Every structure is written in structure tokens, then in C-alpha cells.
Amino acid sequence: MKHFPQVLKIKRIVEESPTVKTFYFPWKFTDETPGQFLMLWNFQDEKPMSISSIDPVNDEVGVSVKMVGPFTQSLHKLHENDLLGLRGPYGTGFQIAGSRVLAVGGGIGMAPIAAFTDEASKRGVEMDVITAATTKKEILFQERLNTTGVNVMATTDDGSHGFCGFATELVEKLIKQEDYDMMVVCGPEIMMKKLLDISNQYQLPTQFSIERYMKCALGICGQCCVDDVGWRICVEGPVFWGDQLMMISEFGKYHRDSSGIRKQF
Ligand SMILES: Cc1cc2nc3c(=O)[nH]c(=O)nc-3n(C[C@H](O)[C@H](O)[C@H](O)COP(=O)(O)OP(=O)(O)OC[C@H]3O[C@@H](n4cnc5c(N)ncnc54)[C@H](O)[C@@H]3O)c2cc1C
Ligand code: FES
């Protein structure tokens, strides 16, 4: 039934930051895992959004949406009990492996990282989580994740909260002093490229969630294929281990827009 579109009432909306809202929906769970995404339909257009909250106890799923353009602006205008179309879940999720894990989310990349942290901490994984943003008011999920008992650290580019600097600098510092079994990452591709280099340098197994323009999310249209392996990010991804990521030659260099034109990062 996962490809079957549903029209659901928004159960509640949480304002996470001036630009990010989390929308919660009633949900009948099958095998949803952190790192998977849903296609959201506003009855005009359809776009992918990572699952940011998986709560089978309350039969509830959450997606966190950053307002960037026309589609996400239309979502931010919605209220509780308004209707939205959803289908999914799609794609590969993060594998929960190891007993000590470092999780890193840059900006809205914290959405799948928050779902991963909830699940991994429930399974007894000891975790350090870095939530990175440009400035204090854009830091996501710090309080929510504190309640799971993990160690949450914030970084801001402007130094207004937590560590002053890029997440990559804090990651390198932590890897040198701590003993992690694995790292999971989602954020701007430029940040993930740097973290791929760091994970290789310190031989730390790492999973990355990457984004490409999506249309069908079913593996049919080929819109999200990447050079030069041809993997469909909606089916073979969006989560890849570092050694797989190194086979994607366009990673960290360019992506394609809706018409297939290359855009440099
Ligand atoms: C697997 C995956 C998971 C995502 N998870 C989230 C999430 O949890 N929260 C969130 O806020 N955003 C998420 N996104 C990005 C989100 O889909 C786009 O930011 C959103 O579609 C922007 O639409 P817009 O009309 O508001 O902005 P636009 O101005 O139309 O687009 C802004 C940018 O968003 C990207 N984008 C636009 N349409 C698509 C599309 N159909 N597929 C992929 N990227 C697109 C492009 O890079 C574009 O330049 C995810 C994307 C992917 C591929
Ligand atoms: S979006 Fe169509 S193949 Fe991935």
C-alpha cells in the first residue's frame, strides 16, 4: 500500500524555528525507518520530505519543512485539520549499527537525523549529536533530542549559540578525542563532501543522506539518477555509505534541476 496516495488531516503543527515547521499526521505504520522520505502533495505540486518523527505508539508521523520557495511557502500557510496528500515511505533508511555513534545534521538536514536519533537512542546506542545552523534561532530539535538522553551539541556559523564555526570543525575535534563506531550525516552537500573526506581520513564508517531533484520517487522517471553510476536516489538512496558515495562522481560538484540542467554547488 505504500505507493497508494492518501489525503490526511494535519493533526498538529510545531514551529521549530522562524523558517521550519513540523507537520504531524495520523499514520498506519508498516516498516518506516529513519532516513526514508514521503512525497507531499499540496494538490498542485508534489515534493519529497524526510520523515523527521516516527511514533508508532501514537500512530503519528512527522515531516519538518523549511520554507524556501513556492511549494514550501504553501505548506507553511496550512493549519491544523487542513488536508495534505502523502505517499510513501520511499528510499533506503539509515542502518543502526555500532554502540557509539556521532550524528551530524546541518540546517534542515536535522530532519532525518532527529528520527535516527530517536530510534537509535531507544535501542540503547550511545550518541553524540551535532545540530548545526547559521545562527541561534535556526538551531533545530535541540530540546526535543535532549529529552532522549543523548548528548546534543549545537554549532552556529556566527557563534550566537554553542560551538562557533562549522559542524565539520567540531566533528574533526570530536573524532580525535572520542571513539565512535559510526557517523551519520545529512546537510548541505558542501558540508557532506568535507565530512566524507574526514570520515576517510579517520577511517570512520559513515552514512550520508543526499538530495537530488525528484519527480516520481518510484524509480521510473530517471530524474534523480546520478553520474556516472546511474543510481536513482529515490530507490538506491537517499542514504549511502561513504564507499558508495565515492562512486558518485557528481557528489559535491553538481546536481540537476527539474529540466536536467547541471547546477554547480
Ligand atoms: C530525499 C529528500 C528529502 C528531503 N527532505 C526535506 C525535508 O525534510 N525538509 C525540507 O524542508 N526539505 C526537504 N527536501 C527538499 C525539498 O524537497 C525542497 O526543498 C522543496 O521541494 C523546495 O520546494 P519549493 O517549491 O519550496 O522551493 P523551490 O524554490 O522550488 O526549490 C528550492 C530548491 O529545492 C530543491 N527542490 C525543489 N524541488 C525539488 C524536488 N522535487 N526534489 C528535490 N529537490 C527539490 C532544489 O534544489 C531547488 O533549488 C528533501 C529533498 C529530498 C530529495
Ligand atoms: S524521481 Fe523518478 S526515478 Fe527517482
Short mmCIF file of C-alpha atoms and ligand atoms in Angstrom, two decimals:
data_model
loop_
_atom_site.label_atom_id
_atom_site.label_comp_id
_atom_site.label_asym_id
_atom_site.label_seq_id
_atom_site.Cartn_x
_atom_site.Cartn_y
_atom_site.Cartn_z
CA MET A 1 0.00 0.00 0.00
CA LYS A 2 3.00 2.33 0.26
CA HIS A 3 2.57 3.84 -3.23
CA PHE A 4 -1.11 4.49 -2.59
CA PRO A 5 -1.58 8.26 -2.10
CA GLN A 6 -3.57 9.27 0.97
CA VAL A 7 -5.17 12.59 1.81
CA LEU A 8 -4.74 13.21 5.52
CA LYS A 9 -5.72 15.88 8.03
CA ILE A 10 -2.82 17.69 9.68
CA LYS A 11 -3.00 16.59 13.32
CA ARG A 12 -0.77 19.30 14.73
CA ILE A 13 1.93 21.78 13.68
CA VAL A 14 5.03 22.68 15.69
CA GLU A 15 7.04 25.82 14.89
CA GLU A 16 10.66 24.71 15.20
CA SER A 17 12.34 27.96 14.03
CA PRO A 18 11.34 31.11 12.09
CA THR A 19 11.64 29.09 8.85
CA VAL A 20 10.86 25.47 9.84
CA LYS A 21 7.55 23.87 10.84
CA THR A 22 6.89 20.22 11.69
CA PHE A 23 3.60 18.77 10.45
CA TYR A 24 2.25 15.69 12.25
CA PHE A 25 -0.17 13.24 10.61
CA PRO A 26 -2.06 10.17 11.83
CA TRP A 27 -0.21 7.17 10.33
CA LYS A 28 -0.66 3.42 9.97
CA PHE A 29 2.88 2.08 10.32
CA THR A 30 4.41 -0.66 8.20
CA ASP A 31 8.21 -0.65 8.15
CA GLU A 32 9.13 3.07 8.14
CA THR A 33 12.76 3.69 9.04
CA PRO A 34 14.71 6.92 9.76
CA GLY A 35 16.22 8.26 6.54
CA GLN A 36 13.20 7.38 4.39
CA PHE A 37 11.09 10.12 2.85
CA LEU A 38 7.47 10.84 1.90
CA MET A 39 6.10 12.66 -1.15
CA LEU A 40 3.88 15.56 -0.06
CA TRP A 41 1.16 16.80 -2.42
CA ASN A 42 -0.44 20.22 -1.97
CA PHE A 43 -2.98 19.40 -4.77
CA GLN A 44 -0.83 21.34 -7.27
CA ASP A 45 2.71 20.03 -6.93
CA GLU A 46 4.47 17.18 -5.16
CA LYS A 47 7.83 17.26 -3.35
CA PRO A 48 9.98 14.93 -1.22
CA MET A 49 10.34 15.45 2.54
CA SER A 50 12.27 13.28 5.00
CA ILE A 51 10.40 11.71 7.88
CA SER A 52 11.53 13.64 10.96
CA SER A 53 9.41 11.82 13.56
CA ILE A 54 8.33 8.18 13.69
CA ASP A 55 5.95 7.45 16.56
CA PRO A 56 4.19 4.08 16.26
CA VAL A 57 2.95 4.33 19.87
CA ASN A 58 0.78 7.34 18.99
CA ASP A 59 0.28 6.27 15.32
CA GLU A 60 1.86 9.54 14.22
CA VAL A 61 4.42 10.56 11.61
CA GLY A 62 6.09 13.98 11.28
CA VAL A 63 7.78 15.91 8.48
CA SER A 64 9.71 19.13 9.03
CA VAL A 65 9.54 21.68 6.24
CA LYS A 66 11.89 24.59 5.65
CA MET A 67 10.30 27.50 3.81
CA VAL A 68 12.41 28.11 0.70
CA GLY A 69 10.14 28.55 -2.32
CA PRO A 70 6.55 28.32 -3.66
CA PHE A 71 5.79 24.75 -2.54
CA THR A 72 7.15 25.04 0.97
CA GLN A 73 5.56 28.50 1.34
CA SER A 74 2.17 26.95 0.53
CA LEU A 75 2.74 24.31 3.23
CA HIS A 76 3.66 26.94 5.82
CA LYS A 77 0.26 28.60 5.24
CA LEU A 78 -1.63 25.44 6.31
CA HIS A 79 -3.34 24.98 9.68
CA GLU A 80 -4.26 22.04 11.88
CA ASN A 81 -7.05 19.95 10.29
CA ASP A 82 -6.19 21.18 6.78
CA LEU A 83 -5.68 18.41 4.22
CA LEU A 84 -2.47 17.33 2.52
CA GLY A 85 -1.65 14.45 0.20
CA LEU A 86 1.05 11.97 1.23
CA ARG A 87 2.58 8.86 -0.28
CA GLY A 88 5.47 6.69 0.80
CA PRO A 89 7.67 5.88 2.62
CA TYR A 90 10.34 5.73 -0.08
CA GLY A 91 14.06 5.09 -0.28
CA THR A 92 16.63 3.46 1.90
CA GLY A 93 16.86 4.33 5.58
CA PHE A 94 19.92 4.63 7.83
CA GLN A 95 21.26 1.36 9.23
CA ILE A 96 21.52 1.42 13.00
CA ALA A 97 24.93 -0.10 13.69
CA GLY A 98 27.55 0.19 16.43
CA SER A 99 27.21 1.15 20.07
CA ARG A 100 28.69 4.66 19.95
CA VAL A 101 27.53 6.92 17.14
CA LEU A 102 28.13 10.53 16.07
CA ALA A 103 25.16 12.09 14.22
CA VAL A 104 25.50 15.37 12.34
CA GLY A 105 22.69 17.47 10.87
CA GLY A 106 23.21 20.74 9.01
CA GLY A 107 20.15 23.02 8.82
CA ILE A 108 17.03 21.14 7.68
CA GLY A 109 19.31 18.09 7.33
CA MET A 110 18.50 17.63 11.02
CA ALA A 111 15.07 16.24 9.99
CA PRO A 112 16.16 12.64 9.23
CA ILE A 113 18.93 12.90 11.87
CA ALA A 114 16.27 13.60 14.55
CA ALA A 115 14.29 10.50 13.51
CA PHE A 116 17.50 8.45 13.51
CA THR A 117 18.49 9.74 16.96
CA ASP A 118 15.07 8.86 18.45
CA GLU A 119 15.27 5.31 17.12
CA ALA A 120 18.97 4.63 17.83
CA SER A 121 18.75 6.01 21.39
CA LYS A 122 15.67 3.82 22.02
CA ARG A 123 17.82 0.85 21.03
CA GLY A 124 20.48 1.80 23.58
CA VAL A 125 23.02 3.34 21.19
CA GLU A 126 25.20 5.93 22.92
CA MET A 127 25.09 9.09 20.83
CA ASP A 128 26.65 12.47 20.34
CA VAL A 129 24.51 14.66 18.08
CA ILE A 130 25.62 17.87 16.39
CA THR A 131 22.83 20.22 15.30
CA ALA A 132 24.32 22.92 13.07
CA ALA A 133 22.81 26.15 11.81
CA THR A 134 23.86 29.56 10.60
CA THR A 135 22.53 31.27 13.73
CA LYS A 136 20.91 30.52 17.13
CA LYS A 137 17.27 30.90 16.12
CA GLU A 138 17.67 28.36 13.29
CA ILE A 139 19.03 25.56 15.53
CA LEU A 140 16.68 22.60 15.18
CA PHE A 141 15.48 19.94 17.65
CA GLN A 142 17.99 20.66 20.45
CA GLU A 143 15.35 20.50 23.22
CA ARG A 144 13.45 17.59 21.68
CA LEU A 145 16.60 15.47 21.40
CA ASN A 146 17.81 16.41 24.89
CA THR A 147 14.77 14.52 26.24
CA THR A 148 16.03 11.29 24.60
CA GLY A 149 19.10 11.33 26.85
CA VAL A 150 21.66 11.77 24.06
CA ASN A 151 24.42 14.37 24.18
CA VAL A 152 23.30 17.22 21.88
CA MET A 153 25.78 19.88 20.80
CA ALA A 154 24.88 22.98 18.78
CA THR A 155 27.15 24.78 16.33
CA THR A 156 26.47 28.14 14.71
CA ASP A 157 28.40 29.84 11.93
CA ASP A 158 28.07 33.21 13.68
CA GLY A 159 28.85 31.90 17.17
CA SER A 160 25.48 33.05 18.59
CA HIS A 161 24.91 29.63 20.23
CA GLY A 162 27.09 26.64 21.07
CA PHE A 163 30.33 25.97 19.20
CA CYS A 164 31.35 28.88 16.97
CA GLY A 165 32.18 27.62 13.49
CA PHE A 166 31.21 24.93 11.01
CA ALA A 167 30.00 21.48 12.07
CA THR A 168 32.97 20.00 10.19
CA GLU A 169 35.41 21.66 12.61
CA LEU A 170 33.60 20.25 15.67
CA VAL A 171 33.37 16.80 14.04
CA GLU A 172 37.12 16.68 13.47
CA LYS A 173 37.77 17.77 17.07
CA LEU A 174 35.40 15.09 18.46
CA ILE A 175 36.69 12.27 16.25
CA LYS A 176 40.23 12.95 17.51
CA GLN A 177 39.20 12.64 21.16
CA GLU A 178 36.28 10.13 21.13
CA ASP A 179 35.97 6.55 19.93
CA TYR A 180 32.97 6.29 17.57
CA ASP A 181 31.84 3.17 15.71
CA MET A 182 29.95 5.12 13.08
CA MET A 183 28.80 8.56 11.91
CA VAL A 184 25.51 9.53 10.22
CA VAL A 185 25.20 12.78 8.29
CA CYS A 186 22.63 14.92 6.49
CA GLY A 187 23.05 18.54 5.43
CA PRO A 188 24.24 20.80 2.64
CA GLU A 189 26.25 18.81 0.10
CA ILE A 190 29.29 21.01 0.55
CA MET A 191 29.31 20.06 4.28
CA MET A 192 28.80 16.39 3.47
CA LYS A 193 31.70 16.40 0.96
CA LYS A 194 34.02 17.71 3.68
CA LEU A 195 32.68 15.10 6.14
CA LEU A 196 33.26 12.35 3.55
CA ASP A 197 36.92 13.43 3.38
CA ILE A 198 37.15 13.48 7.20
CA SER A 199 35.50 10.05 7.54
CA ASN A 200 38.00 8.64 5.05
CA GLN A 201 40.93 10.29 6.81
CA TYR A 202 39.93 8.81 10.20
CA GLN A 203 38.53 5.57 8.69
CA LEU A 204 35.17 6.09 10.40
CA PRO A 205 32.28 4.24 8.66
CA THR A 206 29.73 6.91 7.73
CA GLN A 207 26.26 7.03 6.21
CA PHE A 208 25.12 10.09 4.28
CA SER A 209 21.62 11.13 3.20
CA ILE A 210 21.79 13.03 -0.08
CA GLU A 211 19.23 15.00 -2.12
CA ARG A 212 18.51 15.11 -5.84
CA TYR A 213 15.54 16.59 -7.72
CA MET A 214 12.67 14.08 -7.57
CA LYS A 215 9.51 13.67 -9.62
CA CYS A 216 8.09 10.14 -9.37
CA ALA A 217 10.03 8.84 -6.31
CA LEU A 218 9.20 5.39 -7.72
CA GLY A 219 12.35 4.76 -9.75
CA ILE A 220 10.53 5.23 -13.08
CA CYS A 221 11.30 8.70 -14.47
CA GLY A 222 15.09 8.70 -14.06
CA GLN A 223 15.08 12.35 -12.92
CA CYS A 224 17.14 11.62 -9.79
CA CYS A 225 19.84 9.44 -11.45
CA VAL A 226 23.41 10.42 -10.60
CA ASP A 227 26.60 10.38 -12.70
CA ASP A 228 28.15 8.15 -13.50
CA VAL A 229 26.79 5.09 -11.68
CA GLY A 230 23.20 5.93 -12.67
CA TRP A 231 21.78 5.12 -9.24
CA ARG A 232 18.30 6.50 -8.61
CA ILE A 233 18.48 8.49 -5.38
CA CYS A 234 14.78 7.77 -4.72
CA VAL A 235 15.33 3.99 -4.79
CA GLU A 236 19.02 3.16 -4.25
CA GLY A 237 19.26 6.17 -1.88
CA PRO A 238 18.89 8.68 -0.39
CA VAL A 239 21.16 7.05 2.24
CA PHE A 240 24.58 5.76 1.14
CA TRP A 241 27.69 4.56 2.95
CA GLY A 242 30.84 6.61 2.31
CA ASP A 243 32.40 3.99 -0.01
CA GLN A 244 29.26 4.04 -2.20
CA LEU A 245 29.22 7.83 -2.19
CA MET A 246 32.75 7.93 -3.57
CA MET A 247 31.44 6.16 -6.68
CA ILE A 248 29.01 9.04 -7.39
CA SER A 249 31.28 11.28 -9.46
CA GLU A 250 28.96 14.32 -9.30
CA PHE A 251 28.78 14.29 -5.47
CA GLY A 252 29.98 17.62 -4.08
CA LYS A 253 30.30 19.06 -7.59
CA TYR A 254 26.89 19.45 -9.23
CA HIS A 255 23.24 18.36 -9.26
CA ARG A 256 20.47 18.68 -11.85
CA ASP A 257 17.37 20.90 -11.81
CA SER A 258 13.87 19.83 -12.93
CA SER A 259 14.85 20.01 -16.60
CA GLY A 260 18.05 18.03 -16.10
CA ILE A 261 20.38 21.04 -16.41
CA ARG A 262 23.54 20.80 -14.31
CA LYS A 263 23.85 23.25 -11.40
CA GLN A 264 27.22 23.58 -9.68
CA PHE A 265 27.20 23.57 -5.86
C1 LIG B 1 15.08 12.87 -0.28
C2 LIG B 1 14.77 14.30 0.02
C3 LIG B 1 14.38 14.65 1.30
C4 LIG B 1 14.07 15.98 1.59
N1 LIG B 1 13.70 16.28 2.86
C5 LIG B 1 13.36 17.54 3.17
C6 LIG B 1 12.91 17.87 4.47
O1 LIG B 1 12.82 17.02 5.35
N2 LIG B 1 12.54 19.15 4.71
C7 LIG B 1 12.62 20.12 3.74
O2 LIG B 1 12.26 21.26 4.04
N3 LIG B 1 13.09 19.85 2.52
C8 LIG B 1 13.43 18.58 2.20
N4 LIG B 1 13.85 18.29 0.93
C9 LIG B 1 13.96 19.36 -0.05
C10 LIG B 1 12.59 19.72 -0.55
O3 LIG B 1 12.03 18.68 -1.31
C11 LIG B 1 12.76 21.00 -1.41
O4 LIG B 1 13.48 21.96 -0.68
C12 LIG B 1 11.45 21.59 -1.71
O5 LIG B 1 10.88 20.78 -2.68
C13 LIG B 1 11.57 23.03 -2.22
O6 LIG B 1 10.41 23.35 -2.95
P1 LIG B 1 9.94 24.89 -3.08
O7 LIG B 1 8.93 24.99 -4.17
O8 LIG B 1 9.53 25.40 -1.76
O9 LIG B 1 11.26 25.64 -3.48
P2 LIG B 1 11.94 25.87 -4.90
O10 LIG B 1 12.36 27.29 -4.94
O11 LIG B 1 11.10 25.30 -6.00
O12 LIG B 1 13.22 24.94 -4.75
C14 LIG B 1 14.31 25.25 -3.90
C15 LIG B 1 15.33 24.13 -4.05
O13 LIG B 1 14.75 22.92 -3.54
C16 LIG B 1 15.14 21.82 -4.32
N5 LIG B 1 13.96 21.16 -4.89
C17 LIG B 1 12.88 21.75 -5.47
N6 LIG B 1 12.01 20.83 -5.90
C18 LIG B 1 12.56 19.62 -5.60
C19 LIG B 1 12.16 18.28 -5.81
N7 LIG B 1 11.03 17.96 -6.43
N8 LIG B 1 13.01 17.29 -5.40
C20 LIG B 1 14.15 17.58 -4.78
N9 LIG B 1 14.58 18.82 -4.54
C21 LIG B 1 13.80 19.83 -4.95
C22 LIG B 1 16.04 22.35 -5.42
O14 LIG B 1 17.39 22.20 -5.02
C23 LIG B 1 15.68 23.79 -5.50
O15 LIG B 1 16.73 24.55 -5.98
C24 LIG B 1 14.18 16.98 0.59
C25 LIG B 1 14.59 16.61 -0.70
C26 LIG B 1 14.89 15.30 -0.98
C27 LIG B 1 15.32 14.94 -2.36
S1 FES B 2 12.38 10.59 -9.02
FE1 FES B 2 11.82 9.35 -10.71
S2 FES B 2 13.39 7.85 -10.74
FE2 FES B 2 13.78 8.94 -8.89
#
